PDB file of C-alpha atoms in Angstrom:
ATOM      1  CA  UNK K   1      42.544  77.690  91.891  1.00  0.00           C
ATOM      2  CA  UNK K   2      39.669  79.769  90.667  1.00  0.00           C
ATOM      3  CA  UNK K   3      37.236  77.919  88.433  1.00  0.00           C
ATOM      4  CA  UNK K   4      35.396  79.020  85.316  1.00  0.00           C
ATOM      5  CA  UNK K   5      32.149  79.505  87.276  1.00  0.00           C
ATOM      6  CA  UNK K   6      33.898  81.397  90.076  1.00  0.00           C
ATOM      7  CA  UNK K   7      35.545  83.716  87.548  1.00  0.00           C
ATOM      8  CA  UNK K   8      32.183  84.572  85.974  1.00  0.00           C
ATOM      9  CA  UNK K   9      30.604  85.040  89.401  1.00  0.00           C
ATOM     10  CA  UNK K  10      33.402  87.467  90.305  1.00  0.00           C
ATOM     11  CA  UNK K  11      32.819  89.375  87.043  1.00  0.00           C
ATOM     12  CA  UNK K  12      29.131  89.771  87.931  1.00  0.00           C
ATOM     13  CA  UNK K  13      30.017  90.983  91.434  1.00  0.00           C
ATOM     14  CA  UNK K  14      32.655  93.477  90.328  1.00  0.00           C
ATOM     15  CA  UNK K  15      31.097  94.790  87.137  1.00  0.00           C
ATOM     16  CA  UNK K  16      27.422  93.879  87.613  1.00  0.00           C
ATOM     17  CA  UNK K  17      25.875  91.328  85.241  1.00  0.00           C
ATOM     18  CA  UNK K  18      26.533  91.854  81.539  1.00  0.00           C
ATOM     19  CA  UNK K  19      22.836  92.563  80.903  1.00  0.00           C
ATOM     20  CA  UNK K  20      23.407  96.075  82.303  1.00  0.00           C
ATOM     21  CA  UNK K  21      26.027  96.854  79.632  1.00  0.00           C
ATOM     22  CA  UNK K  22      26.072  97.392  75.889  1.00  0.00           C
ATOM     23  CA  UNK K  23      27.499  94.735  73.601  1.00  0.00           C
ATOM     24  CA  UNK K  24      31.099  95.528  72.724  1.00  0.00           C
ATOM     25  CA  UNK K  25      30.420  94.856  69.041  1.00  0.00           C
ATOM     26  CA  UNK K  26      26.892  95.903  68.070  1.00  0.00           C
ATOM     27  CA  UNK K  27      25.868  98.203  70.941  1.00  0.00           C
ATOM     28  CA  UNK K  28      22.684  96.347  71.896  1.00  0.00           C
ATOM     29  CA  UNK K  29      22.128  94.946  75.386  1.00  0.00           C
ATOM     30  CA  UNK K  30      24.720  92.312  76.283  1.00  0.00           C
ATOM     31  CA  UNK K  31      23.864  88.917  77.724  1.00  0.00           C
ATOM     32  CA  UNK K  32      27.283  87.436  78.566  1.00  0.00           C
ATOM     33  CA  UNK K  33      30.766  88.313  79.736  1.00  0.00           C
ATOM     34  CA  UNK K  34      32.727  87.019  76.746  1.00  0.00           C
ATOM     35  CA  UNK K  35      36.361  85.961  76.938  1.00  0.00           C
ATOM     36  CA  UNK K  36      38.293  88.017  74.369  1.00  0.00           C
ATOM     37  CA  UNK K  37      40.988  85.410  73.593  1.00  0.00           C
ATOM     38  CA  UNK K  38      43.711  87.850  74.627  1.00  0.00           C
ATOM     39  CA  UNK K  39      45.324  86.229  77.690  1.00  0.00           C
ATOM     40  CA  UNK K  40      48.510  84.231  77.172  1.00  0.00           C
ATOM     41  CA  UNK K  41      47.912  82.545  80.548  1.00  0.00           C
ATOM     42  CA  UNK K  42      44.404  81.287  79.740  1.00  0.00           C
ATOM     43  CA  UNK K  43      43.155  78.238  81.606  1.00  0.00           C
ATOM     44  CA  UNK K  44      41.112  75.371  80.184  1.00  0.00           C
ATOM     45  CA  UNK K  45      37.796  74.043  81.448  1.00  0.00           C
ATOM     46  CA  UNK K  46      34.977  71.897  80.095  1.00  0.00           C
ATOM     47  CA  UNK K  47      33.312  75.163  78.971  1.00  0.00           C
ATOM     48  CA  UNK K  48      36.384  76.280  77.048  1.00  0.00           C
ATOM     49  CA  UNK K  49      39.303  78.565  77.821  1.00  0.00           C
ATOM     50  CA  UNK K  50      38.961  81.310  80.427  1.00  0.00           C
ATOM     51  CA  UNK K  51      41.122  83.897  82.134  1.00  0.00           C
ATOM     52  CA  UNK K  52      41.506  84.919  85.760  1.00  0.00           C
ATOM     53  CA  UNK K  53      41.937  88.535  84.644  1.00  0.00           C
ATOM     54  CA  UNK K  54      38.677  90.478  84.559  1.00  0.00           C
ATOM     55  CA  UNK K  55      40.107  92.734  81.842  1.00  0.00           C
ATOM     56  CA  UNK K  56      40.066  89.779  79.431  1.00  0.00           C
ATOM     57  CA  UNK K  57      36.263  89.888  79.273  1.00  0.00           C
ATOM     58  CA  UNK K  58      33.868  92.210  77.483  1.00  0.00           C
ATOM     59  CA  UNK K  59      30.071  92.394  77.583  1.00  0.00           C
ATOM     60  CA  UNK K  60      28.570  90.886  74.439  1.00  0.00           C
ATOM     61  CA  UNK K  61      25.155  89.876  73.156  1.00  0.00           C
ATOM     62  CA  UNK K  62      24.693  86.181  72.429  1.00  0.00           C
ATOM     63  CA  UNK K  63      24.874  86.603  68.633  1.00  0.00           C
ATOM     64  CA  UNK K  64      28.150  88.555  68.664  1.00  0.00           C
ATOM     65  CA  UNK K  65      29.639  86.251  71.322  1.00  0.00           C
ATOM     66  CA  UNK K  66      28.881  83.153  69.237  1.00  0.00           C
ATOM     67  CA  UNK K  67      30.256  84.847  66.117  1.00  0.00           C
ATOM     68  CA  UNK K  68      33.483  85.758  67.910  1.00  0.00           C
ATOM     69  CA  UNK K  69      34.000  82.245  69.297  1.00  0.00           C
ATOM     70  CA  UNK K  70      33.237  80.683  65.902  1.00  0.00           C
ATOM     71  CA  UNK K  71      35.718  83.062  64.239  1.00  0.00           C
ATOM     72  CA  UNK K  72      38.455  82.114  66.706  1.00  0.00           C
ATOM     73  CA  UNK K  73      37.843  78.394  66.088  1.00  0.00           C
ATOM     74  CA  UNK K  74      37.774  78.903  62.315  1.00  0.00           C
ATOM     75  CA  UNK K  75      40.752  81.231  61.793  1.00  0.00           C
ATOM     76  CA  UNK K  76      42.956  80.489  64.800  1.00  0.00           C
ATOM     77  CA  UNK K  77      44.914  82.945  66.928  1.00  0.00           C
ATOM     78  CA  UNK K  78      47.051  84.309  64.064  1.00  0.00           C
ATOM     79  CA  UNK K  79      44.254  85.546  61.781  1.00  0.00           C
ATOM     80  CA  UNK K  80      41.677  86.164  64.554  1.00  0.00           C
ATOM     81  CA  UNK K  81      42.523  89.855  65.348  1.00  0.00           C
ATOM     82  CA  UNK K  82      42.106  90.855  61.696  1.00  0.00           C
ATOM     83  CA  UNK K  83      38.795  89.048  61.324  1.00  0.00           C
ATOM     84  CA  UNK K  84      37.459  90.533  64.589  1.00  0.00           C
ATOM     85  CA  UNK K  85      37.990  94.066  63.337  1.00  0.00           C
ATOM     86  CA  UNK K  86      35.983  93.322  60.192  1.00  0.00           C
ATOM     87  CA  UNK K  87      33.213  91.551  62.112  1.00  0.00           C
ATOM     88  CA  UNK K  88      32.904  94.355  64.697  1.00  0.00           C
ATOM     89  CA  UNK K  89      32.317  96.893  61.942  1.00  0.00           C
ATOM     90  CA  UNK K  90      29.762  94.617  60.320  1.00  0.00           C
ATOM     91  CA  UNK K  91      27.877  93.974  63.585  1.00  0.00           C
ATOM     92  CA  UNK K  92      27.771  97.681  64.466  1.00  0.00           C
ATOM     93  CA  UNK K  93      26.547  98.603  60.994  1.00  0.00           C
ATOM     94  CA  UNK K  94      23.743  96.023  61.136  1.00  0.00           C
ATOM     95  CA  UNK K  95      21.992  97.847  64.015  1.00  0.00           C
ATOM     96  CA  UNK K  96      20.321 101.239  63.607  1.00  0.00           C
ATOM     97  CA  UNK K  97      21.210 104.172  65.843  1.00  0.00           C
ATOM     98  CA  UNK K  98      17.566 104.440  66.950  1.00  0.00           C
ATOM     99  CA  UNK K  99      17.550 100.821  68.129  1.00  0.00           C
ATOM    100  CA  UNK K 100      20.815 101.325  70.041  1.00  0.00           C
ATOM    101  CA  UNK K 101      19.427 104.474  71.709  1.00  0.00           C
ATOM    102  CA  UNK K 102      16.214 102.731  72.735  1.00  0.00           C
ATOM    103  CA  UNK K 103      18.164  99.778  74.118  1.00  0.00           C
ATOM    104  CA  UNK K 104      20.484 102.139  76.018  1.00  0.00           C
ATOM    105  CA  UNK K 105      17.552 103.911  77.711  1.00  0.00           C
ATOM    106  CA  UNK K 106      16.006 100.609  78.816  1.00  0.00           C
ATOM    107  CA  UNK K 107      19.365  99.324  80.024  1.00  0.00           C
ATOM    108  CA  UNK K 108      20.038 102.492  82.043  1.00  0.00           C
ATOM    109  CA  UNK K 109      16.706 102.218  83.865  1.00  0.00           C
ATOM    110  CA  UNK K 110      17.433  98.581  84.722  1.00  0.00           C
ATOM    111  CA  UNK K 111      20.998  99.349  85.833  1.00  0.00           C
ATOM    112  CA  UNK K 112      19.895 102.137  88.161  1.00  0.00           C
ATOM    113  CA  UNK K 113      17.274  99.882  89.736  1.00  0.00           C
ATOM    114  CA  UNK K 114      19.872  97.121  90.211  1.00  0.00           C
ATOM    115  CA  UNK K 115      22.323  99.529  91.845  1.00  0.00           C
ATOM    116  CA  UNK K 116      19.644 100.797  94.222  1.00  0.00           C
ATOM    117  CA  UNK K 117      18.862  97.191  95.152  1.00  0.00           C
ATOM    118  CA  UNK K 118      22.551  96.353  95.749  1.00  0.00           C
ATOM    119  CA  UNK K 119      23.070  99.472  97.870  1.00  0.00           C
ATOM    120  CA  UNK K 120      19.953  98.705  99.926  1.00  0.00           C
ATOM    121  CA  UNK K 121      21.241  95.186 100.558  1.00  0.00           C
ATOM    122  CA  UNK K 122      24.655  96.530 101.587  1.00  0.00           C
ATOM    123  CA  UNK K 123      23.033  98.982 103.978  1.00  0.00           C
ATOM    124  CA  UNK K 124      20.988  96.303 105.755  1.00  0.00           C
ATOM    125  CA  UNK K 125      23.643  93.563 105.707  1.00  0.00           C
ATOM    126  CA  UNK K 126      24.989  92.543 109.073  1.00  0.00           C
ATOM    127  CA  UNK K 127      28.772  92.373 109.263  1.00  0.00           C
ATOM    128  CA  UNK K 128      30.245  88.896 109.121  1.00  0.00           C
ATOM    129  CA  UNK K 129      32.356  87.638 111.946  1.00  0.00           C
ATOM    130  CA  UNK K 130      34.557  85.332 109.902  1.00  0.00           C
ATOM    131  CA  UNK K 131      37.683  87.498 109.864  1.00  0.00           C
ATOM    132  CA  UNK K 132      38.788  90.255 112.138  1.00  0.00           C
ATOM    133  CA  UNK K 133      39.682  93.010 109.663  1.00  0.00           C
ATOM    134  CA  UNK K 134      40.546  96.501 110.674  1.00  0.00           C
ATOM    135  CA  UNK K 135      37.951  99.217 110.188  1.00  0.00           C
ATOM    136  CA  UNK K 136      40.278 100.984 107.739  1.00  0.00           C
ATOM    137  CA  UNK K 137      40.487  97.907 105.484  1.00  0.00           C
ATOM    138  CA  UNK K 138      36.713  97.379 105.573  1.00  0.00           C
ATOM    139  CA  UNK K 139      35.946 100.998 104.677  1.00  0.00           C
ATOM    140  CA  UNK K 140      38.538 101.001 101.880  1.00  0.00           C
ATOM    141  CA  UNK K 141      37.048  97.833 100.371  1.00  0.00           C
ATOM    142  CA  UNK K 142      33.518  99.236 100.644  1.00  0.00           C
ATOM    143  CA  UNK K 143      34.535 102.490  98.942  1.00  0.00           C
ATOM    144  CA  UNK K 144      36.334 100.635  96.155  1.00  0.00           C
ATOM    145  CA  UNK K 145      33.324  98.395  95.586  1.00  0.00           C
ATOM    146  CA  UNK K 146      30.791 101.222  95.497  1.00  0.00           C
ATOM    147  CA  UNK K 147      33.089 103.450  93.449  1.00  0.00           C
ATOM    148  CA  UNK K 148      33.544 100.794  90.797  1.00  0.00           C
ATOM    149  CA  UNK K 149      29.815 100.201  90.527  1.00  0.00           C
ATOM    150  CA  UNK K 150      29.049 103.914  90.308  1.00  0.00           C
ATOM    151  CA  UNK K 151      31.756 104.436  87.684  1.00  0.00           C
ATOM    152  CA  UNK K 152      30.217 101.687  85.612  1.00  0.00           C
ATOM    153  CA  UNK K 153      27.089 103.846  85.300  1.00  0.00           C
ATOM    154  CA  UNK K 154      29.033 106.473  83.411  1.00  0.00           C
ATOM    155  CA  UNK K 155      30.084 104.210  80.536  1.00  0.00           C
TER     156      UNK K 155
END
């Protein structure tokens, strides 16, 4: 079974760390991949509930993430979706457009540098000899991985 830590590690590998994305609520630079409380098959851990589905997570800054988790604890799953809509609007309105634009420029520079670093590591990495996979499978996985990372730049 995949653990809480392994799920977050996989999120960082597939989508890059959250710090290269904008917060889903306020638009500033995110710090965490936040569980969105939308998976009926959520698992429990000492850190709280988590999902094995990467689509159940969104990049969020620490303030918005804490607000969302507090709202879910306070209102419960029935009232939570209505409160989230109100809180998202409030969080977005609390940040100026100039601040969001400045944050986006800084984040883009950092993301491009991180992608260059990842691609340089992939280019110099020696192939592992743990499994004998066909060349077609290896190239398909490499293309999918690079394609996903490059598409994440266009968000």
